[in-house]
């Protein structure tokens, strides 16, 4: 419930009065009654939370906060099963489905579709719920961005590995060329040493000149 409490503080900070502070039509509610309404709503069992759908609850941020809290407690399979019971023909049902599926190990494509579907209902979302909805939507957007960043990093890592392998092969080729060049220089040095050590007047034609190493064709 820590996340729900923080979201409720944000609602307060933005100056949005929660629906449960409204005075009932039947008469004036005492402060104690308003607190009682809050306690009763928070105490609603998670198994029954979505059955409390009504115009009043749909406009109550605490109703959605409780729904988010309950959805977090569900296993992915349970969340998906519950989400199938709701259509996405209204902002309320689309929001319920989004809340239920948000932590159900959905794919990035599924998450993107949920957000896009809710965006089509954005003008219809109750004013009291808008700040909470925006917080929830921002969270979904951050998750999508995180997935994209991870994919980008993996691609860069793969590209870097490929580039490193290319550099390694180039290094090996350069080493081989360097060794060949070194052998040629050593061979030429030997030839020069032998020629310079010949005695004057000696039979030049009788001396055997060392063979020079040539590159393979």
mmCIF file with all atom_site columns, C-alpha atoms in Angstrom:
data_model
loop_
_atom_site.group_PDB
_atom_site.id
_atom_site.type_symbol
_atom_site.label_atom_id
_atom_site.label_alt_id
_atom_site.label_comp_id
_atom_site.label_asym_id
_atom_site.label_entity_id
_atom_site.label_seq_id
_atom_site.pdbx_PDB_ins_code
_atom_site.Cartn_x
_atom_site.Cartn_y
_atom_site.Cartn_z
_atom_site.occupancy
_atom_site.B_iso_or_equiv
_atom_site.pdbx_formal_charge
_atom_site.auth_seq_id
_atom_site.auth_comp_id
_atom_site.auth_asym_id
_atom_site.auth_atom_id
_atom_site.pdbx_PDB_model_num
ATOM 1   C CA . UNK A 1 1   ? 0.000   0.000   0.000   1.00 0.00 ? 1   UNK A CA 1
ATOM 2   C CA . UNK A 1 2   ? 3.040   2.337   0.159   1.00 0.00 ? 2   UNK A CA 1
ATOM 3   C CA . UNK A 1 3   ? 2.658   3.123   -3.541  1.00 0.00 ? 3   UNK A CA 1
ATOM 4   C CA . UNK A 1 4   ? -1.047  3.801   -3.079  1.00 0.00 ? 4   UNK A CA 1
ATOM 5   C CA . UNK A 1 5   ? -0.349  6.134   -0.151  1.00 0.00 ? 5   UNK A CA 1
ATOM 6   C CA . UNK A 1 6   ? 2.246   8.051   -2.165  1.00 0.00 ? 6   UNK A CA 1
ATOM 7   C CA . UNK A 1 7   ? -0.137  8.382   -5.087  1.00 0.00 ? 7   UNK A CA 1
ATOM 8   C CA . UNK A 1 8   ? -2.820  9.693   -2.739  1.00 0.00 ? 8   UNK A CA 1
ATOM 9   C CA . UNK A 1 9   ? -0.370  12.303  -1.437  1.00 0.00 ? 9   UNK A CA 1
ATOM 10  C CA . UNK A 1 10  ? 0.254   13.379  -5.020  1.00 0.00 ? 10  UNK A CA 1
ATOM 11  C CA . UNK A 1 11  ? -3.480  13.792  -5.510  1.00 0.00 ? 11  UNK A CA 1
ATOM 12  C CA . UNK A 1 12  ? -3.578  15.983  -2.420  1.00 0.00 ? 12  UNK A CA 1
ATOM 13  C CA . UNK A 1 13  ? -0.596  17.993  -3.606  1.00 0.00 ? 13  UNK A CA 1
ATOM 14  C CA . UNK A 1 14  ? -2.238  18.634  -6.961  1.00 0.00 ? 14  UNK A CA 1
ATOM 15  C CA . UNK A 1 15  ? -5.320  19.950  -5.236  1.00 0.00 ? 15  UNK A CA 1
ATOM 16  C CA . UNK A 1 16  ? -7.678  17.228  -6.417  1.00 0.00 ? 16  UNK A CA 1
ATOM 17  C CA . UNK A 1 17  ? -10.294 16.447  -3.758  1.00 0.00 ? 17  UNK A CA 1
ATOM 18  C CA . UNK A 1 18  ? -10.906 12.690  -3.511  1.00 0.00 ? 18  UNK A CA 1
ATOM 19  C CA . UNK A 1 19  ? -14.488 11.691  -4.194  1.00 0.00 ? 19  UNK A CA 1
ATOM 20  C CA . UNK A 1 20  ? -14.884 10.122  -0.760  1.00 0.00 ? 20  UNK A CA 1
ATOM 21  C CA . UNK A 1 21  ? -14.785 13.622  0.812   1.00 0.00 ? 21  UNK A CA 1
ATOM 22  C CA . UNK A 1 22  ? -17.897 14.671  -1.030  1.00 0.00 ? 22  UNK A CA 1
ATOM 23  C CA . UNK A 1 23  ? -21.089 15.127  0.960   1.00 0.00 ? 23  UNK A CA 1
ATOM 24  C CA . UNK A 1 24  ? -23.696 12.459  0.166   1.00 0.00 ? 24  UNK A CA 1
ATOM 25  C CA . UNK A 1 25  ? -26.907 13.609  -1.456  1.00 0.00 ? 25  UNK A CA 1
ATOM 26  C CA . UNK A 1 26  ? -28.958 12.312  1.451   1.00 0.00 ? 26  UNK A CA 1
ATOM 27  C CA . UNK A 1 27  ? -27.599 14.910  3.836   1.00 0.00 ? 27  UNK A CA 1
ATOM 28  C CA . UNK A 1 28  ? -24.583 16.453  5.460   1.00 0.00 ? 28  UNK A CA 1
ATOM 29  C CA . UNK A 1 29  ? -21.892 14.001  6.456   1.00 0.00 ? 29  UNK A CA 1
ATOM 30  C CA . UNK A 1 30  ? -19.939 14.470  9.657   1.00 0.00 ? 30  UNK A CA 1
ATOM 31  C CA . UNK A 1 31  ? -16.132 14.326  9.551   1.00 0.00 ? 31  UNK A CA 1
ATOM 32  C CA . UNK A 1 32  ? -16.249 10.958  11.240  1.00 0.00 ? 32  UNK A CA 1
ATOM 33  C CA . UNK A 1 33  ? -18.516 9.624   8.524   1.00 0.00 ? 33  UNK A CA 1
ATOM 34  C CA . UNK A 1 34  ? -16.065 10.698  5.804   1.00 0.00 ? 34  UNK A CA 1
ATOM 35  C CA . UNK A 1 35  ? -13.254 8.871   7.581   1.00 0.00 ? 35  UNK A CA 1
ATOM 36  C CA . UNK A 1 36  ? -15.509 5.866   7.988   1.00 0.00 ? 36  UNK A CA 1
ATOM 37  C CA . UNK A 1 37  ? -16.125 5.847   4.250   1.00 0.00 ? 37  UNK A CA 1
ATOM 38  C CA . UNK A 1 38  ? -12.390 5.829   3.593   1.00 0.00 ? 38  UNK A CA 1
ATOM 39  C CA . UNK A 1 39  ? -11.771 2.984   6.047   1.00 0.00 ? 39  UNK A CA 1
ATOM 40  C CA . UNK A 1 40  ? -14.638 0.935   4.648   1.00 0.00 ? 40  UNK A CA 1
ATOM 41  C CA . UNK A 1 41  ? -13.359 1.351   1.074   1.00 0.00 ? 41  UNK A CA 1
ATOM 42  C CA . UNK A 1 42  ? -9.763  0.480   1.901   1.00 0.00 ? 42  UNK A CA 1
ATOM 43  C CA . UNK A 1 43  ? -11.006 -2.585  3.738   1.00 0.00 ? 43  UNK A CA 1
ATOM 44  C CA . UNK A 1 44  ? -12.854 -3.939  0.690   1.00 0.00 ? 44  UNK A CA 1
ATOM 45  C CA . UNK A 1 45  ? -11.641 -7.454  -0.053  1.00 0.00 ? 45  UNK A CA 1
ATOM 46  C CA . UNK A 1 46  ? -9.552  -7.736  -3.200  1.00 0.00 ? 46  UNK A CA 1
ATOM 47  C CA . UNK A 1 47  ? -11.812 -10.496 -4.474  1.00 0.00 ? 47  UNK A CA 1
ATOM 48  C CA . UNK A 1 48  ? -14.718 -8.028  -4.449  1.00 0.00 ? 48  UNK A CA 1
ATOM 49  C CA . UNK A 1 49  ? -13.013 -4.799  -5.440  1.00 0.00 ? 49  UNK A CA 1
ATOM 50  C CA . UNK A 1 50  ? -14.034 -4.835  -9.097  1.00 0.00 ? 50  UNK A CA 1
ATOM 51  C CA . UNK A 1 51  ? -17.619 -5.729  -8.212  1.00 0.00 ? 51  UNK A CA 1
ATOM 52  C CA . UNK A 1 52  ? -17.963 -2.333  -6.516  1.00 0.00 ? 52  UNK A CA 1
ATOM 53  C CA . UNK A 1 53  ? -18.037 -0.545  -9.841  1.00 0.00 ? 53  UNK A CA 1
ATOM 54  C CA . UNK A 1 54  ? -20.453 2.375   -9.862  1.00 0.00 ? 54  UNK A CA 1
ATOM 55  C CA . UNK A 1 55  ? -20.511 5.976   -10.983 1.00 0.00 ? 55  UNK A CA 1
ATOM 56  C CA . UNK A 1 56  ? -19.393 7.075   -7.509  1.00 0.00 ? 56  UNK A CA 1
ATOM 57  C CA . UNK A 1 57  ? -16.566 4.557   -7.243  1.00 0.00 ? 57  UNK A CA 1
ATOM 58  C CA . UNK A 1 58  ? -15.405 5.190   -10.807 1.00 0.00 ? 58  UNK A CA 1
ATOM 59  C CA . UNK A 1 59  ? -14.854 8.835   -9.869  1.00 0.00 ? 59  UNK A CA 1
ATOM 60  C CA . UNK A 1 60  ? -13.125 7.952   -6.607  1.00 0.00 ? 60  UNK A CA 1
ATOM 61  C CA . UNK A 1 61  ? -9.299  7.849   -6.829  1.00 0.00 ? 61  UNK A CA 1
ATOM 62  C CA . UNK A 1 62  ? -9.162  5.632   -3.749  1.00 0.00 ? 62  UNK A CA 1
ATOM 63  C CA . UNK A 1 63  ? -11.196 2.992   -5.571  1.00 0.00 ? 63  UNK A CA 1
ATOM 64  C CA . UNK A 1 64  ? -8.563  2.830   -8.296  1.00 0.00 ? 64  UNK A CA 1
ATOM 65  C CA . UNK A 1 65  ? -5.728  2.913   -5.787  1.00 0.00 ? 65  UNK A CA 1
ATOM 66  C CA . UNK A 1 66  ? -7.233  -0.083  -4.046  1.00 0.00 ? 66  UNK A CA 1
ATOM 67  C CA . UNK A 1 67  ? -7.605  -1.773  -7.429  1.00 0.00 ? 67  UNK A CA 1
ATOM 68  C CA . UNK A 1 68  ? -3.926  -1.187  -8.199  1.00 0.00 ? 68  UNK A CA 1
ATOM 69  C CA . UNK A 1 69  ? -2.956  -2.573  -4.801  1.00 0.00 ? 69  UNK A CA 1
ATOM 70  C CA . UNK A 1 70  ? -5.088  -5.676  -5.309  1.00 0.00 ? 70  UNK A CA 1
ATOM 71  C CA . UNK A 1 71  ? -3.810  -6.228  -8.854  1.00 0.00 ? 71  UNK A CA 1
ATOM 72  C CA . UNK A 1 72  ? -0.238  -6.199  -7.534  1.00 0.00 ? 72  UNK A CA 1
ATOM 73  C CA . UNK A 1 73  ? -1.112  -9.158  -5.312  1.00 0.00 ? 73  UNK A CA 1
ATOM 74  C CA . UNK A 1 74  ? -2.326  -11.356 -8.179  1.00 0.00 ? 74  UNK A CA 1
ATOM 75  C CA . UNK A 1 75  ? -0.244  -13.932 -9.992  1.00 0.00 ? 75  UNK A CA 1
ATOM 76  C CA . UNK A 1 76  ? 0.100   -13.209 -13.731 1.00 0.00 ? 76  UNK A CA 1
ATOM 77  C CA . UNK A 1 77  ? -2.318  -16.008 -14.652 1.00 0.00 ? 77  UNK A CA 1
ATOM 78  C CA . UNK A 1 78  ? -4.904  -14.733 -12.166 1.00 0.00 ? 78  UNK A CA 1
ATOM 79  C CA . UNK A 1 79  ? -4.546  -11.177 -13.401 1.00 0.00 ? 79  UNK A CA 1
ATOM 80  C CA . UNK A 1 80  ? -5.051  -12.264 -17.002 1.00 0.00 ? 80  UNK A CA 1
ATOM 81  C CA . UNK A 1 81  ? -8.097  -14.322 -16.083 1.00 0.00 ? 81  UNK A CA 1
ATOM 82  C CA . UNK A 1 82  ? -9.658  -11.387 -14.227 1.00 0.00 ? 82  UNK A CA 1
ATOM 83  C CA . UNK A 1 83  ? -8.855  -9.012  -17.086 1.00 0.00 ? 83  UNK A CA 1
ATOM 84  C CA . UNK A 1 84  ? -10.785 -11.229 -19.510 1.00 0.00 ? 84  UNK A CA 1
ATOM 85  C CA . UNK A 1 85  ? -13.937 -10.488 -17.523 1.00 0.00 ? 85  UNK A CA 1
ATOM 86  C CA . UNK A 1 86  ? -13.737 -6.849  -18.526 1.00 0.00 ? 86  UNK A CA 1
ATOM 87  C CA . UNK A 1 87  ? -14.142 -5.294  -21.934 1.00 0.00 ? 87  UNK A CA 1
ATOM 88  C CA . UNK A 1 88  ? -12.385 -2.147  -23.080 1.00 0.00 ? 88  UNK A CA 1
ATOM 89  C CA . UNK A 1 89  ? -15.451 -0.327  -24.372 1.00 0.00 ? 89  UNK A CA 1
ATOM 90  C CA . UNK A 1 90  ? -15.219 2.475   -21.804 1.00 0.00 ? 90  UNK A CA 1
ATOM 91  C CA . UNK A 1 91  ? -12.453 4.292   -19.979 1.00 0.00 ? 91  UNK A CA 1
ATOM 92  C CA . UNK A 1 92  ? -13.424 2.527   -16.744 1.00 0.00 ? 92  UNK A CA 1
ATOM 93  C CA . UNK A 1 93  ? -13.176 -0.977  -18.182 1.00 0.00 ? 93  UNK A CA 1
ATOM 94  C CA . UNK A 1 94  ? -10.084 -0.142  -20.218 1.00 0.00 ? 94  UNK A CA 1
ATOM 95  C CA . UNK A 1 95  ? -8.439  1.233   -17.074 1.00 0.00 ? 95  UNK A CA 1
ATOM 96  C CA . UNK A 1 96  ? -9.394  -1.892  -15.107 1.00 0.00 ? 96  UNK A CA 1
ATOM 97  C CA . UNK A 1 97  ? -7.892  -4.101  -17.787 1.00 0.00 ? 97  UNK A CA 1
ATOM 98  C CA . UNK A 1 98  ? -4.768  -1.969  -17.875 1.00 0.00 ? 98  UNK A CA 1
ATOM 99  C CA . UNK A 1 99  ? -4.345  -2.136  -14.101 1.00 0.00 ? 99  UNK A CA 1
ATOM 100 C CA . UNK A 1 100 ? -4.855  -5.901  -14.041 1.00 0.00 ? 100 UNK A CA 1
ATOM 101 C CA . UNK A 1 101 ? -2.486  -6.620  -16.916 1.00 0.00 ? 101 UNK A CA 1
ATOM 102 C CA . UNK A 1 102 ? 0.229   -4.089  -16.059 1.00 0.00 ? 102 UNK A CA 1
ATOM 103 C CA . UNK A 1 103 ? 2.114   -6.556  -13.837 1.00 0.00 ? 103 UNK A CA 1
ATOM 104 C CA . UNK A 1 104 ? 0.968   -9.753  -15.545 1.00 0.00 ? 104 UNK A CA 1
ATOM 105 C CA . UNK A 1 105 ? 4.237   -10.237 -17.455 1.00 0.00 ? 105 UNK A CA 1
ATOM 106 C CA . UNK A 1 106 ? 2.777   -8.865  -20.669 1.00 0.00 ? 106 UNK A CA 1
ATOM 107 C CA . UNK A 1 107 ? 4.881   -8.159  -23.732 1.00 0.00 ? 107 UNK A CA 1
ATOM 108 C CA . UNK A 1 108 ? 5.927   -4.618  -24.660 1.00 0.00 ? 108 UNK A CA 1
ATOM 109 C CA . UNK A 1 109 ? 3.499   -4.788  -27.583 1.00 0.00 ? 109 UNK A CA 1
ATOM 110 C CA . UNK A 1 110 ? 0.631   -5.668  -25.237 1.00 0.00 ? 110 UNK A CA 1
ATOM 111 C CA . UNK A 1 111 ? 1.563   -2.845  -22.877 1.00 0.00 ? 111 UNK A CA 1
ATOM 112 C CA . UNK A 1 112 ? 1.773   -0.413  -25.756 1.00 0.00 ? 112 UNK A CA 1
ATOM 113 C CA . UNK A 1 113 ? -1.680  -1.500  -26.943 1.00 0.00 ? 113 UNK A CA 1
ATOM 114 C CA . UNK A 1 114 ? -3.142  -1.003  -23.449 1.00 0.00 ? 114 UNK A CA 1
ATOM 115 C CA . UNK A 1 115 ? -1.803  2.533   -23.237 1.00 0.00 ? 115 UNK A CA 1
ATOM 116 C CA . UNK A 1 116 ? -2.920  3.354   -26.775 1.00 0.00 ? 116 UNK A CA 1
ATOM 117 C CA . UNK A 1 117 ? -6.420  2.051   -26.065 1.00 0.00 ? 117 UNK A CA 1
ATOM 118 C CA . UNK A 1 118 ? -6.709  4.121   -22.896 1.00 0.00 ? 118 UNK A CA 1
ATOM 119 C CA . UNK A 1 119 ? -5.481  7.193   -24.749 1.00 0.00 ? 119 UNK A CA 1
ATOM 120 C CA . UNK A 1 120 ? -8.555  7.000   -26.958 1.00 0.00 ? 120 UNK A CA 1
ATOM 121 C CA . UNK A 1 121 ? -10.691 7.473   -23.830 1.00 0.00 ? 121 UNK A CA 1
ATOM 122 C CA . UNK A 1 122 ? -8.506  10.169  -22.296 1.00 0.00 ? 122 UNK A CA 1
ATOM 123 C CA . UNK A 1 123 ? -11.034 13.028  -22.714 1.00 0.00 ? 123 UNK A CA 1
ATOM 124 C CA . UNK A 1 124 ? -13.696 10.946  -20.945 1.00 0.00 ? 124 UNK A CA 1
ATOM 125 C CA . UNK A 1 125 ? -11.696 10.055  -17.831 1.00 0.00 ? 125 UNK A CA 1
ATOM 126 C CA . UNK A 1 126 ? -13.206 11.575  -14.696 1.00 0.00 ? 126 UNK A CA 1
ATOM 127 C CA . UNK A 1 127 ? -11.455 14.747  -13.558 1.00 0.00 ? 127 UNK A CA 1
ATOM 128 C CA . UNK A 1 128 ? -10.965 13.333  -10.054 1.00 0.00 ? 128 UNK A CA 1
ATOM 129 C CA . UNK A 1 129 ? -9.137  10.311  -11.456 1.00 0.00 ? 129 UNK A CA 1
ATOM 130 C CA . UNK A 1 130 ? -6.973  12.087  -14.036 1.00 0.00 ? 130 UNK A CA 1
ATOM 131 C CA . UNK A 1 131 ? -3.943  12.749  -11.768 1.00 0.00 ? 131 UNK A CA 1
ATOM 132 C CA . UNK A 1 132 ? -3.864  9.118   -10.655 1.00 0.00 ? 132 UNK A CA 1
ATOM 133 C CA . UNK A 1 133 ? -4.355  7.880   -14.202 1.00 0.00 ? 133 UNK A CA 1
ATOM 134 C CA . UNK A 1 134 ? -1.508  10.097  -15.416 1.00 0.00 ? 134 UNK A CA 1
ATOM 135 C CA . UNK A 1 135 ? 0.798   8.666   -12.740 1.00 0.00 ? 135 UNK A CA 1
ATOM 136 C CA . UNK A 1 136 ? -0.149  5.142   -13.763 1.00 0.00 ? 136 UNK A CA 1
ATOM 137 C CA . UNK A 1 137 ? 0.317   5.956   -17.449 1.00 0.00 ? 137 UNK A CA 1
ATOM 138 C CA . UNK A 1 138 ? 3.721   7.515   -16.771 1.00 0.00 ? 138 UNK A CA 1
ATOM 139 C CA . UNK A 1 139 ? 4.734   4.266   -15.086 1.00 0.00 ? 139 UNK A CA 1
ATOM 140 C CA . UNK A 1 140 ? 3.732   2.263   -18.150 1.00 0.00 ? 140 UNK A CA 1
ATOM 141 C CA . UNK A 1 141 ? 5.623   4.654   -20.409 1.00 0.00 ? 141 UNK A CA 1
ATOM 142 C CA . UNK A 1 142 ? 8.739   4.312   -18.255 1.00 0.00 ? 142 UNK A CA 1
ATOM 143 C CA . UNK A 1 143 ? 8.548   0.531   -18.522 1.00 0.00 ? 143 UNK A CA 1
ATOM 144 C CA . UNK A 1 144 ? 8.308   0.733   -22.298 1.00 0.00 ? 144 UNK A CA 1
ATOM 145 C CA . UNK A 1 145 ? 11.268  3.101   -22.397 1.00 0.00 ? 145 UNK A CA 1
ATOM 146 C CA . UNK A 1 146 ? 13.249  0.729   -20.199 1.00 0.00 ? 146 UNK A CA 1
ATOM 147 C CA . UNK A 1 147 ? 12.562  -2.159  -22.578 1.00 0.00 ? 147 UNK A CA 1
ATOM 148 C CA . UNK A 1 148 ? 13.669  -0.027  -25.529 1.00 0.00 ? 148 UNK A CA 1
ATOM 149 C CA . UNK A 1 149 ? 16.864  0.999   -23.744 1.00 0.00 ? 149 UNK A CA 1
ATOM 150 C CA . UNK A 1 150 ? 17.675  -2.608  -22.909 1.00 0.00 ? 150 UNK A CA 1
ATOM 151 C CA . UNK A 1 151 ? 17.093  -3.638  -26.513 1.00 0.00 ? 151 UNK A CA 1
ATOM 152 C CA . UNK A 1 152 ? 19.302  -0.786  -27.716 1.00 0.00 ? 152 UNK A CA 1
ATOM 153 C CA . UNK A 1 153 ? 22.041  -1.769  -25.274 1.00 0.00 ? 153 UNK A CA 1
ATOM 154 C CA . UNK A 1 154 ? 21.859  -5.421  -26.361 1.00 0.00 ? 154 UNK A CA 1
ATOM 155 C CA . UNK A 1 155 ? 22.119  -4.351  -29.996 1.00 0.00 ? 155 UNK A CA 1
ATOM 156 C CA . UNK A 1 156 ? 25.107  -2.154  -29.240 1.00 0.00 ? 156 UNK A CA 1
ATOM 157 C CA . UNK A 1 157 ? 26.714  -4.970  -27.268 1.00 0.00 ? 157 UNK A CA 1
ATOM 158 C CA . UNK A 1 158 ? 26.206  -7.373  -30.153 1.00 0.00 ? 158 UNK A CA 1
ATOM 159 C CA . UNK A 1 159 ? 27.600  -4.799  -32.566 1.00 0.00 ? 159 UNK A CA 1
ATOM 160 C CA . UNK A 1 160 ? 30.563  -4.189  -30.278 1.00 0.00 ? 160 UNK A CA 1
ATOM 161 C CA . UNK A 1 161 ? 31.272  -7.916  -30.040 1.00 0.00 ? 161 UNK A CA 1
ATOM 162 C CA . UNK A 1 162 ? 31.217  -8.161  -33.827 1.00 0.00 ? 162 UNK A CA 1
ATOM 163 C CA . UNK A 1 163 ? 33.522  -5.173  -34.161 1.00 0.00 ? 163 UNK A CA 1
ATOM 164 C CA . UNK A 1 164 ? 35.893  -6.626  -31.574 1.00 0.00 ? 164 UNK A CA 1
ATOM 165 C CA . UNK A 1 165 ? 36.060  -9.909  -33.499 1.00 0.00 ? 165 UNK A CA 1
ATOM 166 C CA . UNK A 1 166 ? 36.798  -8.004  -36.702 1.00 0.00 ? 166 UNK A CA 1
ATOM 167 C CA . UNK A 1 167 ? 39.582  -6.098  -34.968 1.00 0.00 ? 167 UNK A CA 1
ATOM 168 C CA . UNK A 1 168 ? 40.976  -9.349  -33.586 1.00 0.00 ? 168 UNK A CA 1
ATOM 169 C CA . UNK A 1 169 ? 41.117  -10.876 -37.062 1.00 0.00 ? 169 UNK A CA 1
ATOM 170 C CA . UNK A 1 170 ? 42.774  -7.743  -38.410 1.00 0.00 ? 170 UNK A CA 1
ATOM 171 C CA . UNK A 1 171 ? 45.347  -7.895  -35.619 1.00 0.00 ? 171 UNK A CA 1
ATOM 172 C CA . UNK A 1 172 ? 46.164  -11.523 -36.438 1.00 0.00 ? 172 UNK A CA 1
ATOM 173 C CA . UNK A 1 173 ? 46.594  -10.661 -40.110 1.00 0.00 ? 173 UNK A CA 1
ATOM 174 C CA . UNK A 1 174 ? 48.886  -7.756  -39.241 1.00 0.00 ? 174 UNK A CA 1
ATOM 175 C CA . UNK A 1 175 ? 50.954  -9.985  -36.951 1.00 0.00 ? 175 UNK A CA 1
ATOM 176 C CA . UNK A 1 176 ? 51.424  -12.512 -39.752 1.00 0.00 ? 176 UNK A CA 1
ATOM 177 C CA . UNK A 1 177 ? 52.463  -9.755  -42.169 1.00 0.00 ? 177 UNK A CA 1
ATOM 178 C CA . UNK A 1 178 ? 54.865  -8.349  -39.591 1.00 0.00 ? 178 UNK A CA 1
ATOM 179 C CA . UNK A 1 179 ? 56.454  -11.761 -39.018 1.00 0.00 ? 179 UNK A CA 1
ATOM 180 C CA . UNK A 1 180 ? 56.862  -12.270 -42.766 1.00 0.00 ? 180 UNK A CA 1
ATOM 181 C CA . UNK A 1 181 ? 58.408  -8.826  -43.187 1.00 0.00 ? 181 UNK A CA 1
ATOM 182 C CA . UNK A 1 182 ? 60.743  -9.499  -40.264 1.00 0.00 ? 182 UNK A CA 1
ATOM 183 C CA . UNK A 1 183 ? 61.921  -12.756 -41.841 1.00 0.00 ? 183 UNK A CA 1
ATOM 184 C CA . UNK A 1 184 ? 62.583  -10.964 -45.137 1.00 0.00 ? 184 UNK A CA 1
ATOM 185 C CA . UNK A 1 185 ? 64.640  -8.307  -43.383 1.00 0.00 ? 185 UNK A CA 1
ATOM 186 C CA . UNK A 1 186 ? 66.615  -10.934 -41.524 1.00 0.00 ? 186 UNK A CA 1
ATOM 187 C CA . UNK A 1 187 ? 67.243  -12.789 -44.778 1.00 0.00 ? 187 UNK A CA 1
ATOM 188 C CA . UNK A 1 188 ? 68.408  -9.634  -46.545 1.00 0.00 ? 188 UNK A CA 1
ATOM 189 C CA . UNK A 1 189 ? 70.630  -8.808  -43.585 1.00 0.00 ? 189 UNK A CA 1
ATOM 190 C CA . UNK A 1 190 ? 72.241  -12.226 -43.832 1.00 0.00 ? 190 UNK A CA 1
ATOM 191 C CA . UNK A 1 191 ? 72.859  -11.706 -47.548 1.00 0.00 ? 191 UNK A CA 1
ATOM 192 C CA . UNK A 1 192 ? 74.421  -8.299  -46.955 1.00 0.00 ? 192 UNK A CA 1
ATOM 193 C CA . UNK A 1 193 ? 76.613  -9.709  -44.188 1.00 0.00 ? 193 UNK A CA 1
ATOM 194 C CA . UNK A 1 194 ? 77.836  -12.536 -46.388 1.00 0.00 ? 194 UNK A CA 1
ATOM 195 C CA . UNK A 1 195 ? 78.571  -10.227 -49.307 1.00 0.00 ? 195 UNK A CA 1
ATOM 196 C CA . UNK A 1 196 ? 80.447  -7.751  -47.145 1.00 0.00 ? 196 UNK A CA 1
ATOM 197 C CA . UNK A 1 197 ? 82.563  -10.513 -45.625 1.00 0.00 ? 197 UNK A CA 1
ATOM 198 C CA . UNK A 1 198 ? 83.855  -11.796 -48.975 1.00 0.00 ? 198 UNK A CA 1
ATOM 199 C CA . UNK A 1 199 ? 87.610  -11.533 -49.429 1.00 0.00 ? 199 UNK A CA 1
ATOM 200 C CA . UNK A 1 200 ? 88.826  -9.153  -52.169 1.00 0.00 ? 200 UNK A CA 1
ATOM 201 C CA . UNK A 1 201 ? 89.715  -10.916 -55.366 1.00 0.00 ? 201 UNK A CA 1
ATOM 202 C CA . UNK A 1 202 ? 87.721  -13.957 -54.379 1.00 0.00 ? 202 UNK A CA 1
ATOM 203 C CA . UNK A 1 203 ? 85.714  -15.935 -56.833 1.00 0.00 ? 203 UNK A CA 1
ATOM 204 C CA . UNK A 1 204 ? 82.368  -14.190 -56.613 1.00 0.00 ? 204 UNK A CA 1
ATOM 205 C CA . UNK A 1 205 ? 80.699  -16.633 -58.906 1.00 0.00 ? 205 UNK A CA 1
ATOM 206 C CA . UNK A 1 206 ? 81.741  -19.538 -56.727 1.00 0.00 ? 206 UNK A CA 1
ATOM 207 C CA . UNK A 1 207 ? 79.856  -18.254 -53.712 1.00 0.00 ? 207 UNK A CA 1
ATOM 208 C CA . UNK A 1 208 ? 76.285  -19.306 -53.247 1.00 0.00 ? 208 UNK A CA 1
ATOM 209 C CA . UNK A 1 209 ? 73.884  -16.473 -52.557 1.00 0.00 ? 209 UNK A CA 1
ATOM 210 C CA . UNK A 1 210 ? 71.223  -17.291 -49.958 1.00 0.00 ? 210 UNK A CA 1
ATOM 211 C CA . UNK A 1 211 ? 67.744  -17.585 -51.292 1.00 0.00 ? 211 UNK A CA 1
ATOM 212 C CA . UNK A 1 212 ? 65.460  -14.614 -50.686 1.00 0.00 ? 212 UNK A CA 1
ATOM 213 C CA . UNK A 1 213 ? 62.044  -15.360 -49.265 1.00 0.00 ? 213 UNK A CA 1
ATOM 214 C CA . UNK A 1 214 ? 59.290  -14.155 -51.543 1.00 0.00 ? 214 UNK A CA 1
ATOM 215 C CA . UNK A 1 215 ? 55.618  -13.662 -50.820 1.00 0.00 ? 215 UNK A CA 1
ATOM 216 C CA . UNK A 1 216 ? 53.372  -16.431 -51.980 1.00 0.00 ? 216 UNK A CA 1
ATOM 217 C CA . UNK A 1 217 ? 51.611  -15.499 -55.221 1.00 0.00 ? 217 UNK A CA 1
#
